[in-house]
Amino acid sequence: MPLRQVRGELSDRPRRINAGLGLTDMVVEVSVNQGGRWKGIPLLFTAGSPTVCLPSLDPAEARQLAHR
């Protein structure tokens, strides 16, 4: 896929999500590039309403997250 097309589709994604993707119950990973590092959060769309949907963490992962 040409780079221009990829950029266009990525730029258009927020509009498509707002226009109707949220009407389908599903998890969507929303991400942003901050200072060269990608950060994201999963959102669960249910009947058009988004809710943060964090994955379950084991005890070691929970400790690591708490110390960041």
mmCIF file of C-alpha atoms in Angstrom:
data_model
loop_
_atom_site.group_PDB
_atom_site.id
_atom_site.type_symbol
_atom_site.label_atom_id
_atom_site.label_comp_id
_atom_site.label_asym_id
_atom_site.label_seq_id
_atom_site.Cartn_x
_atom_site.Cartn_y
_atom_site.Cartn_z
ATOM 1 C CA MET A 1 0.000 0.000 0.000
ATOM 2 C CA PRO A 2 1.513 3.389 -0.936
ATOM 3 C CA LEU A 3 2.639 5.582 1.966
ATOM 4 C CA ARG A 4 0.321 8.428 0.911
ATOM 5 C CA GLN A 5 -2.693 6.100 1.068
ATOM 6 C CA VAL A 6 -1.654 4.775 4.500
ATOM 7 C CA ARG A 7 -1.279 8.313 5.847
ATOM 8 C CA GLY A 8 -4.650 9.276 4.397
ATOM 9 C CA GLU A 9 -6.394 6.308 5.983
ATOM 10 C CA LEU A 10 -4.755 6.954 9.359
ATOM 11 C CA SER A 11 -5.699 10.635 9.220
ATOM 12 C CA ASP A 12 -9.284 9.729 8.362
ATOM 13 C CA ARG A 13 -9.648 7.097 11.108
ATOM 14 C CA PRO A 14 -10.882 9.407 13.905
ATOM 15 C CA ARG A 15 -13.655 10.737 11.659
ATOM 16 C CA ARG A 16 -14.689 7.200 10.708
ATOM 17 C CA ILE A 17 -14.756 6.154 14.366
ATOM 18 C CA ASN A 18 -16.945 9.131 15.242
ATOM 19 C CA ALA A 19 -19.174 8.494 12.241
ATOM 20 C CA GLY A 20 -20.162 4.978 13.118
ATOM 21 C CA LEU A 21 -17.523 2.521 14.210
ATOM 22 C CA GLY A 22 -18.752 3.050 17.754
ATOM 23 C CA LEU A 23 -22.137 1.638 16.726
ATOM 24 C CA THR A 24 -20.571 -1.805 16.458
ATOM 25 C CA ASP A 25 -19.708 -3.383 19.809
ATOM 26 C CA MET A 26 -15.958 -3.930 19.679
ATOM 27 C CA VAL A 27 -12.597 -2.977 21.204
ATOM 28 C CA VAL A 28 -10.588 -0.338 19.337
ATOM 29 C CA GLU A 29 -6.991 0.587 20.211
ATOM 30 C CA VAL A 30 -6.649 4.378 20.110
ATOM 31 C CA SER A 31 -3.031 5.539 19.974
ATOM 32 C CA VAL A 32 -0.911 8.640 19.550
ATOM 33 C CA ASN A 33 2.766 9.278 18.905
ATOM 34 C CA GLN A 34 4.257 11.408 21.683
ATOM 35 C CA GLY A 35 7.880 12.325 21.279
ATOM 36 C CA GLY A 36 8.619 9.340 19.073
ATOM 37 C CA ARG A 37 6.951 6.818 21.409
ATOM 38 C CA TRP A 38 3.556 5.336 20.645
ATOM 39 C CA LYS A 39 1.079 5.303 23.511
ATOM 40 C CA GLY A 40 -2.352 3.742 23.289
ATOM 41 C CA ILE A 41 -5.407 2.731 25.217
ATOM 42 C CA PRO A 42 -8.076 0.169 24.317
ATOM 43 C CA LEU A 43 -11.649 1.458 24.209
ATOM 44 C CA LEU A 44 -14.663 -0.844 24.322
ATOM 45 C CA PHE A 45 -17.525 0.562 22.253
ATOM 46 C CA THR A 46 -20.949 -0.634 23.397
ATOM 47 C CA ALA A 47 -23.988 0.828 21.618
ATOM 48 C CA GLY A 48 -21.850 3.782 20.551
ATOM 49 C CA SER A 49 -20.476 4.613 24.009
ATOM 50 C CA PRO A 50 -16.716 4.215 24.607
ATOM 51 C CA THR A 51 -15.364 2.812 27.875
ATOM 52 C CA VAL A 52 -11.700 2.330 28.761
ATOM 53 C CA CYS A 53 -10.983 -1.412 28.571
ATOM 54 C CA LEU A 54 -7.667 -2.121 30.280
ATOM 55 C CA PRO A 55 -6.283 -5.651 30.121
ATOM 56 C CA SER A 56 -5.916 -7.744 33.263
ATOM 57 C CA LEU A 57 -2.462 -7.513 34.817
ATOM 58 C CA ASP A 58 -0.648 -10.194 36.756
ATOM 59 C CA PRO A 59 0.870 -9.083 40.112
ATOM 60 C CA ALA A 60 4.301 -8.377 38.577
ATOM 61 C CA GLU A 61 2.798 -6.242 35.806
ATOM 62 C CA ALA A 62 0.665 -4.321 38.330
ATOM 63 C CA ARG A 63 3.771 -3.536 40.416
ATOM 64 C CA GLN A 64 5.665 -2.353 37.338
ATOM 65 C CA LEU A 65 2.789 -0.089 36.308
ATOM 66 C CA ALA A 66 2.485 1.364 39.826
ATOM 67 C CA HIS A 67 6.185 2.292 39.818
ATOM 68 C CA ARG A 68 6.187 4.207 36.504
#
